[in-house]
């Protein structure tokens, strides 16, 4: 008998999911309302199938989710949410094969197909998820053309490890001006740290990785 863990805090959705699960045959279904409860149930049922609305649960970021998925490597997961960012989707899709993804506003047959696939230990990725990932990849490939010439030069300087103060001095600009440029660059590239800027600069050919080896 299969074990299911419903990790969805929308009562109507939770009820609908349970009805769909029980349509084929009788299964054990456990409901949880937070991350701690989810972990406790996984300790008891390590090979359970988890149906999770990530956006309604108390995960701080996708890293927390992936840590739990990796910890319980016999479990299977279906993420069922209204909205998931392209960055989040790309991270979880490429990080593990334990996670399948469908959207709540998708067709009912997709959820049924996801359930059937996961029962056979196969991953299911919905059509909308694939479209989001493809569009995001295309946007990333076009991003070098989004940056202005000045921003491109500042990206190169950031990737070379220069501080805001050093960049300002080299460009005869104020620290405030360079800080504003940095904020705009981070926003345009969809990144949060200088390390991510460095990785972007490598991909875009703005710096040469050989320059960073002695």
PDB file of C-alpha atoms in Angstrom:
ATOM      1  CA  UNK A   1       0.000   0.000   0.000  1.00  0.00           C
ATOM      2  CA  UNK A   2       1.418   3.376  -1.045  1.00  0.00           C
ATOM      3  CA  UNK A   3       2.026   6.127   1.487  1.00  0.00           C
ATOM      4  CA  UNK A   4       1.174   9.724   0.620  1.00  0.00           C
ATOM      5  CA  UNK A   5       1.991  12.905   2.521  1.00  0.00           C
ATOM      6  CA  UNK A   6      -0.206  15.905   1.704  1.00  0.00           C
ATOM      7  CA  UNK A   7       1.738  19.087   2.418  1.00  0.00           C
ATOM      8  CA  UNK A   8      -0.741  21.693   1.234  1.00  0.00           C
ATOM      9  CA  UNK A   9      -2.339  24.298   3.472  1.00  0.00           C
ATOM     10  CA  UNK A  10      -5.278  25.046   1.186  1.00  0.00           C
ATOM     11  CA  UNK A  11      -8.112  22.939   2.566  1.00  0.00           C
ATOM     12  CA  UNK A  12     -10.043  22.656  -0.694  1.00  0.00           C
ATOM     13  CA  UNK A  13      -6.947  21.669  -2.686  1.00  0.00           C
ATOM     14  CA  UNK A  14      -5.924  19.174  -0.025  1.00  0.00           C
ATOM     15  CA  UNK A  15      -9.368  17.561  -0.122  1.00  0.00           C
ATOM     16  CA  UNK A  16      -9.315  17.387  -3.939  1.00  0.00           C
ATOM     17  CA  UNK A  17      -5.842  15.839  -3.972  1.00  0.00           C
ATOM     18  CA  UNK A  18      -6.867  13.198  -1.460  1.00  0.00           C
ATOM     19  CA  UNK A  19      -9.941  12.308  -3.516  1.00  0.00           C
ATOM     20  CA  UNK A  20      -7.792  11.893  -6.632  1.00  0.00           C
ATOM     21  CA  UNK A  21      -5.287   9.726  -4.786  1.00  0.00           C
ATOM     22  CA  UNK A  22      -8.013   7.427  -3.482  1.00  0.00           C
ATOM     23  CA  UNK A  23      -9.748   7.027  -6.848  1.00  0.00           C
ATOM     24  CA  UNK A  24      -7.585   4.093  -7.940  1.00  0.00           C
ATOM     25  CA  UNK A  25      -7.335   2.207  -4.668  1.00  0.00           C
ATOM     26  CA  UNK A  26      -7.016   2.601  -0.925  1.00  0.00           C
ATOM     27  CA  UNK A  27      -3.827   4.353   0.163  1.00  0.00           C
ATOM     28  CA  UNK A  28      -2.499   5.722   3.429  1.00  0.00           C
ATOM     29  CA  UNK A  29      -2.661   9.517   3.340  1.00  0.00           C
ATOM     30  CA  UNK A  30      -1.048  11.729   5.981  1.00  0.00           C
ATOM     31  CA  UNK A  31      -1.645  15.457   6.232  1.00  0.00           C
ATOM     32  CA  UNK A  32       0.981  17.901   7.474  1.00  0.00           C
ATOM     33  CA  UNK A  33       0.854  21.670   7.895  1.00  0.00           C
ATOM     34  CA  UNK A  34       4.501  22.697   8.251  1.00  0.00           C
ATOM     35  CA  UNK A  35       8.072  21.644   7.500  1.00  0.00           C
ATOM     36  CA  UNK A  36       8.609  20.055  10.928  1.00  0.00           C
ATOM     37  CA  UNK A  37       5.521  17.877  10.524  1.00  0.00           C
ATOM     38  CA  UNK A  38       6.637  16.901   7.039  1.00  0.00           C
ATOM     39  CA  UNK A  39      10.052  15.768   8.288  1.00  0.00           C
ATOM     40  CA  UNK A  40       8.454  13.751  11.106  1.00  0.00           C
ATOM     41  CA  UNK A  41       6.229  11.880   8.666  1.00  0.00           C
ATOM     42  CA  UNK A  42       9.150  11.232   6.322  1.00  0.00           C
ATOM     43  CA  UNK A  43      11.080   9.712   9.227  1.00  0.00           C
ATOM     44  CA  UNK A  44       8.226   7.221   9.642  1.00  0.00           C
ATOM     45  CA  UNK A  45       7.595   6.703   5.909  1.00  0.00           C
ATOM     46  CA  UNK A  46      10.878   7.278   4.074  1.00  0.00           C
ATOM     47  CA  UNK A  47       9.588   6.054   0.713  1.00  0.00           C
ATOM     48  CA  UNK A  48       6.380   8.122   0.779  1.00  0.00           C
ATOM     49  CA  UNK A  49       5.143  10.270  -2.063  1.00  0.00           C
ATOM     50  CA  UNK A  50       4.993  13.915  -0.991  1.00  0.00           C
ATOM     51  CA  UNK A  51       2.496  16.303  -2.585  1.00  0.00           C
ATOM     52  CA  UNK A  52       3.768  19.764  -1.674  1.00  0.00           C
ATOM     53  CA  UNK A  53       2.641  23.313  -2.308  1.00  0.00           C
ATOM     54  CA  UNK A  54       6.052  24.901  -1.792  1.00  0.00           C
ATOM     55  CA  UNK A  55       4.769  28.492  -1.791  1.00  0.00           C
ATOM     56  CA  UNK A  56       2.348  27.840   1.095  1.00  0.00           C
ATOM     57  CA  UNK A  57       4.856  26.052   3.313  1.00  0.00           C
ATOM     58  CA  UNK A  58       7.463  27.429   5.714  1.00  0.00           C
ATOM     59  CA  UNK A  59      10.544  26.818   3.595  1.00  0.00           C
ATOM     60  CA  UNK A  60      12.921  29.796   3.581  1.00  0.00           C
ATOM     61  CA  UNK A  61      14.350  28.901   0.159  1.00  0.00           C
ATOM     62  CA  UNK A  62      14.809  26.069  -2.314  1.00  0.00           C
ATOM     63  CA  UNK A  63      18.019  24.979  -0.585  1.00  0.00           C
ATOM     64  CA  UNK A  64      16.031  23.901   2.486  1.00  0.00           C
ATOM     65  CA  UNK A  65      13.710  21.897   0.292  1.00  0.00           C
ATOM     66  CA  UNK A  66      16.570  20.200  -1.567  1.00  0.00           C
ATOM     67  CA  UNK A  67      18.304  19.298   1.703  1.00  0.00           C
ATOM     68  CA  UNK A  68      15.183  17.461   2.905  1.00  0.00           C
ATOM     69  CA  UNK A  69      14.698  15.773  -0.477  1.00  0.00           C
ATOM     70  CA  UNK A  70      18.306  14.571  -0.434  1.00  0.00           C
ATOM     71  CA  UNK A  71      18.034  13.444   3.180  1.00  0.00           C
ATOM     72  CA  UNK A  72      15.051  11.234   2.363  1.00  0.00           C
ATOM     73  CA  UNK A  73      16.350   9.890  -0.924  1.00  0.00           C
ATOM     74  CA  UNK A  74      13.737   7.123  -1.143  1.00  0.00           C
ATOM     75  CA  UNK A  75      10.875   9.639  -1.223  1.00  0.00           C
ATOM     76  CA  UNK A  76       9.146  10.918  -4.363  1.00  0.00           C
ATOM     77  CA  UNK A  77       7.852  14.479  -4.640  1.00  0.00           C
ATOM     78  CA  UNK A  78       5.240  16.307  -6.694  1.00  0.00           C
ATOM     79  CA  UNK A  79       5.325  20.089  -6.340  1.00  0.00           C
ATOM     80  CA  UNK A  80       1.866  21.571  -6.872  1.00  0.00           C
ATOM     81  CA  UNK A  81       1.757  25.367  -6.716  1.00  0.00           C
ATOM     82  CA  UNK A  82       0.115  28.395  -8.283  1.00  0.00           C
ATOM     83  CA  UNK A  83       3.360  30.177  -9.125  1.00  0.00           C
ATOM     84  CA  UNK A  84       7.019  29.130  -9.122  1.00  0.00           C
ATOM     85  CA  UNK A  85       9.819  31.389 -10.368  1.00  0.00           C
ATOM     86  CA  UNK A  86      11.993  30.364 -13.343  1.00  0.00           C
ATOM     87  CA  UNK A  87      15.067  30.464 -11.076  1.00  0.00           C
ATOM     88  CA  UNK A  88      13.428  28.113  -8.569  1.00  0.00           C
ATOM     89  CA  UNK A  89      12.253  25.723 -11.271  1.00  0.00           C
ATOM     90  CA  UNK A  90      15.652  25.528 -12.907  1.00  0.00           C
ATOM     91  CA  UNK A  91      17.357  24.927  -9.574  1.00  0.00           C
ATOM     92  CA  UNK A  92      15.146  22.025  -8.486  1.00  0.00           C
ATOM     93  CA  UNK A  93      14.794  20.432 -11.920  1.00  0.00           C
ATOM     94  CA  UNK A  94      18.549  20.218 -12.422  1.00  0.00           C
ATOM     95  CA  UNK A  95      19.360  19.388  -8.790  1.00  0.00           C
ATOM     96  CA  UNK A  96      17.338  16.178  -8.362  1.00  0.00           C
ATOM     97  CA  UNK A  97      15.208  13.648 -10.219  1.00  0.00           C
ATOM     98  CA  UNK A  98      13.031  13.036  -7.155  1.00  0.00           C
ATOM     99  CA  UNK A  99      10.892  16.115  -7.832  1.00  0.00           C
ATOM    100  CA  UNK A 100       8.028  16.294 -10.343  1.00  0.00           C
ATOM    101  CA  UNK A 101       6.225  19.567 -11.034  1.00  0.00           C
ATOM    102  CA  UNK A 102       2.658  20.523 -11.963  1.00  0.00           C
ATOM    103  CA  UNK A 103       0.735  23.762 -11.563  1.00  0.00           C
ATOM    104  CA  UNK A 104      -2.593  24.090  -9.788  1.00  0.00           C
ATOM    105  CA  UNK A 105      -4.174  25.879 -12.728  1.00  0.00           C
ATOM    106  CA  UNK A 106      -3.075  23.155 -15.155  1.00  0.00           C
ATOM    107  CA  UNK A 107      -5.348  20.503 -16.671  1.00  0.00           C
ATOM    108  CA  UNK A 108      -6.493  17.673 -14.415  1.00  0.00           C
ATOM    109  CA  UNK A 109      -4.976  15.026 -16.674  1.00  0.00           C
ATOM    110  CA  UNK A 110      -1.498  16.423 -15.949  1.00  0.00           C
ATOM    111  CA  UNK A 111      -1.864  15.715 -12.249  1.00  0.00           C
ATOM    112  CA  UNK A 112      -3.139  12.204 -12.975  1.00  0.00           C
ATOM    113  CA  UNK A 113      -0.192  11.649 -15.323  1.00  0.00           C
ATOM    114  CA  UNK A 114       2.185  12.954 -12.665  1.00  0.00           C
ATOM    115  CA  UNK A 115       0.755  10.548 -10.071  1.00  0.00           C
ATOM    116  CA  UNK A 116       1.050   7.623 -12.461  1.00  0.00           C
ATOM    117  CA  UNK A 117       4.621   8.522 -13.422  1.00  0.00           C
ATOM    118  CA  UNK A 118       5.785   8.912  -9.837  1.00  0.00           C
ATOM    119  CA  UNK A 119       4.170   5.610  -8.844  1.00  0.00           C
ATOM    120  CA  UNK A 120       6.531   4.039 -11.384  1.00  0.00           C
ATOM    121  CA  UNK A 121       9.480   6.057 -10.042  1.00  0.00           C
ATOM    122  CA  UNK A 122       9.564   8.323 -13.072  1.00  0.00           C
ATOM    123  CA  UNK A 123       9.697  12.096 -13.000  1.00  0.00           C
ATOM    124  CA  UNK A 124       6.927  14.209 -14.533  1.00  0.00           C
ATOM    125  CA  UNK A 125       7.480  17.793 -15.669  1.00  0.00           C
ATOM    126  CA  UNK A 126       4.379  19.667 -16.823  1.00  0.00           C
ATOM    127  CA  UNK A 127       4.196  21.421 -20.183  1.00  0.00           C
ATOM    128  CA  UNK A 128       3.986  24.835 -18.519  1.00  0.00           C
ATOM    129  CA  UNK A 129       7.146  24.111 -16.520  1.00  0.00           C
ATOM    130  CA  UNK A 130       9.025  23.189 -19.691  1.00  0.00           C
ATOM    131  CA  UNK A 131       7.840  26.368 -21.411  1.00  0.00           C
ATOM    132  CA  UNK A 132       8.958  28.511 -18.457  1.00  0.00           C
ATOM    133  CA  UNK A 133      12.408  26.882 -18.460  1.00  0.00           C
ATOM    134  CA  UNK A 134      12.833  27.291 -22.220  1.00  0.00           C
ATOM    135  CA  UNK A 135      11.733  30.947 -22.147  1.00  0.00           C
ATOM    136  CA  UNK A 136      14.028  31.647 -19.206  1.00  0.00           C
ATOM    137  CA  UNK A 137      16.971  30.097 -21.038  1.00  0.00           C
ATOM    138  CA  UNK A 138      16.266  32.240 -24.086  1.00  0.00           C
ATOM    139  CA  UNK A 139      16.088  35.362 -21.916  1.00  0.00           C
ATOM    140  CA  UNK A 140      19.419  34.492 -20.308  1.00  0.00           C
ATOM    141  CA  UNK A 141      21.060  34.100 -23.698  1.00  0.00           C
ATOM    142  CA  UNK A 142      19.821  37.556 -24.668  1.00  0.00           C
ATOM    143  CA  UNK A 143      20.933  39.243 -21.437  1.00  0.00           C
ATOM    144  CA  UNK A 144      24.369  40.407 -22.687  1.00  0.00           C
ATOM    145  CA  UNK A 145      22.510  42.832 -24.966  1.00  0.00           C
ATOM    146  CA  UNK A 146      20.501  44.231 -22.041  1.00  0.00           C
ATOM    147  CA  UNK A 147      23.502  45.762 -20.291  1.00  0.00           C
ATOM    148  CA  UNK A 148      24.801  49.149 -21.320  1.00  0.00           C
ATOM    149  CA  UNK A 149      28.473  49.567 -22.225  1.00  0.00           C
ATOM    150  CA  UNK A 150      29.163  51.118 -18.806  1.00  0.00           C
ATOM    151  CA  UNK A 151      27.362  48.306 -17.001  1.00  0.00           C
ATOM    152  CA  UNK A 152      29.318  45.721 -18.991  1.00  0.00           C
ATOM    153  CA  UNK A 153      32.594  47.335 -17.917  1.00  0.00           C
ATOM    154  CA  UNK A 154      31.447  47.356 -14.289  1.00  0.00           C
ATOM    155  CA  UNK A 155      30.438  43.680 -14.530  1.00  0.00           C
ATOM    156  CA  UNK A 156      33.958  42.920 -15.759  1.00  0.00           C
ATOM    157  CA  UNK A 157      35.430  44.852 -12.825  1.00  0.00           C
ATOM    158  CA  UNK A 158      33.176  43.094 -10.296  1.00  0.00           C
ATOM    159  CA  UNK A 159      34.172  39.733 -11.771  1.00  0.00           C
ATOM    160  CA  UNK A 160      37.821  40.705 -11.346  1.00  0.00           C
ATOM    161  CA  UNK A 161      37.174  41.121  -7.634  1.00  0.00           C
ATOM    162  CA  UNK A 162      37.278  44.912  -7.471  1.00  0.00           C
ATOM    163  CA  UNK A 163      35.330  46.655  -4.743  1.00  0.00           C
ATOM    164  CA  UNK A 164      32.796  49.413  -5.318  1.00  0.00           C
ATOM    165  CA  UNK A 165      35.342  51.936  -4.032  1.00  0.00           C
ATOM    166  CA  UNK A 166      38.035  50.674  -6.401  1.00  0.00           C
ATOM    167  CA  UNK A 167      35.676  50.732  -9.386  1.00  0.00           C
ATOM    168  CA  UNK A 168      34.590  54.274  -8.538  1.00  0.00           C
ATOM    169  CA  UNK A 169      38.193  55.458  -8.288  1.00  0.00           C
ATOM    170  CA  UNK A 170      39.173  53.826 -11.596  1.00  0.00           C
ATOM    171  CA  UNK A 171      36.208  55.389 -13.394  1.00  0.00           C
ATOM    172  CA  UNK A 172      36.489  58.794 -11.678  1.00  0.00           C
ATOM    173  CA  UNK A 173      32.925  58.310 -10.431  1.00  0.00           C
ATOM    174  CA  UNK A 174      31.281  58.556  -7.044  1.00  0.00           C
ATOM    175  CA  UNK A 175      30.669  55.480  -4.919  1.00  0.00           C
ATOM    176  CA  UNK A 176      26.959  56.322  -5.050  1.00  0.00           C
ATOM    177  CA  UNK A 177      27.000  56.170  -8.873  1.00  0.00           C
ATOM    178  CA  UNK A 178      28.736  52.788  -8.929  1.00  0.00           C
ATOM    179  CA  UNK A 179      26.373  51.478  -6.246  1.00  0.00           C
ATOM    180  CA  UNK A 180      23.425  52.488  -8.416  1.00  0.00           C
ATOM    181  CA  UNK A 181      24.996  50.747 -11.412  1.00  0.00           C
ATOM    182  CA  UNK A 182      25.532  47.597  -9.320  1.00  0.00           C
ATOM    183  CA  UNK A 183      21.879  47.543  -8.256  1.00  0.00           C
ATOM    184  CA  UNK A 184      20.744  47.914 -11.871  1.00  0.00           C
ATOM    185  CA  UNK A 185      23.150  45.190 -13.030  1.00  0.00           C
ATOM    186  CA  UNK A 186      21.992  42.754 -10.344  1.00  0.00           C
ATOM    187  CA  UNK A 187      18.349  43.465 -11.231  1.00  0.00           C
ATOM    188  CA  UNK A 188      18.886  43.021 -14.966  1.00  0.00           C
ATOM    189  CA  UNK A 189      20.857  39.809 -14.580  1.00  0.00           C
ATOM    190  CA  UNK A 190      18.525  38.397 -11.936  1.00  0.00           C
ATOM    191  CA  UNK A 191      21.400  37.759  -9.507  1.00  0.00           C
ATOM    192  CA  UNK A 192      21.983  38.538  -5.849  1.00  0.00           C
ATOM    193  CA  UNK A 193      25.731  38.230  -5.237  1.00  0.00           C
ATOM    194  CA  UNK A 194      29.062  39.224  -6.785  1.00  0.00           C
ATOM    195  CA  UNK A 195      29.868  35.523  -7.204  1.00  0.00           C
ATOM    196  CA  UNK A 196      26.826  35.146  -9.460  1.00  0.00           C
ATOM    197  CA  UNK A 197      28.010  38.173 -11.439  1.00  0.00           C
ATOM    198  CA  UNK A 198      31.387  36.461 -11.825  1.00  0.00           C
ATOM    199  CA  UNK A 199      29.724  33.299 -13.191  1.00  0.00           C
ATOM    200  CA  UNK A 200      27.693  35.415 -15.608  1.00  0.00           C
ATOM    201  CA  UNK A 201      30.836  37.239 -16.759  1.00  0.00           C
ATOM    202  CA  UNK A 202      32.536  33.891 -17.465  1.00  0.00           C
ATOM    203  CA  UNK A 203      29.566  32.628 -19.476  1.00  0.00           C
ATOM    204  CA  UNK A 204      29.335  35.890 -21.409  1.00  0.00           C
ATOM    205  CA  UNK A 205      33.062  35.881 -22.180  1.00  0.00           C
ATOM    206  CA  UNK A 206      33.694  39.151 -20.329  1.00  0.00           C
ATOM    207  CA  UNK A 207      36.532  37.555 -18.337  1.00  0.00           C
ATOM    208  CA  UNK A 208      38.806  34.596 -19.006  1.00  0.00           C
ATOM    209  CA  UNK A 209      38.918  31.836 -16.390  1.00  0.00           C
ATOM    210  CA  UNK A 210      42.660  31.440 -17.050  1.00  0.00           C
ATOM    211  CA  UNK A 211      43.192  34.893 -15.540  1.00  0.00           C
ATOM    212  CA  UNK A 212      42.197  33.490 -12.142  1.00  0.00           C
ATOM    213  CA  UNK A 213      44.727  30.675 -11.957  1.00  0.00           C
ATOM    214  CA  UNK A 214      48.339  31.019 -10.855  1.00  0.00           C
TER     215      UNK A 214
END
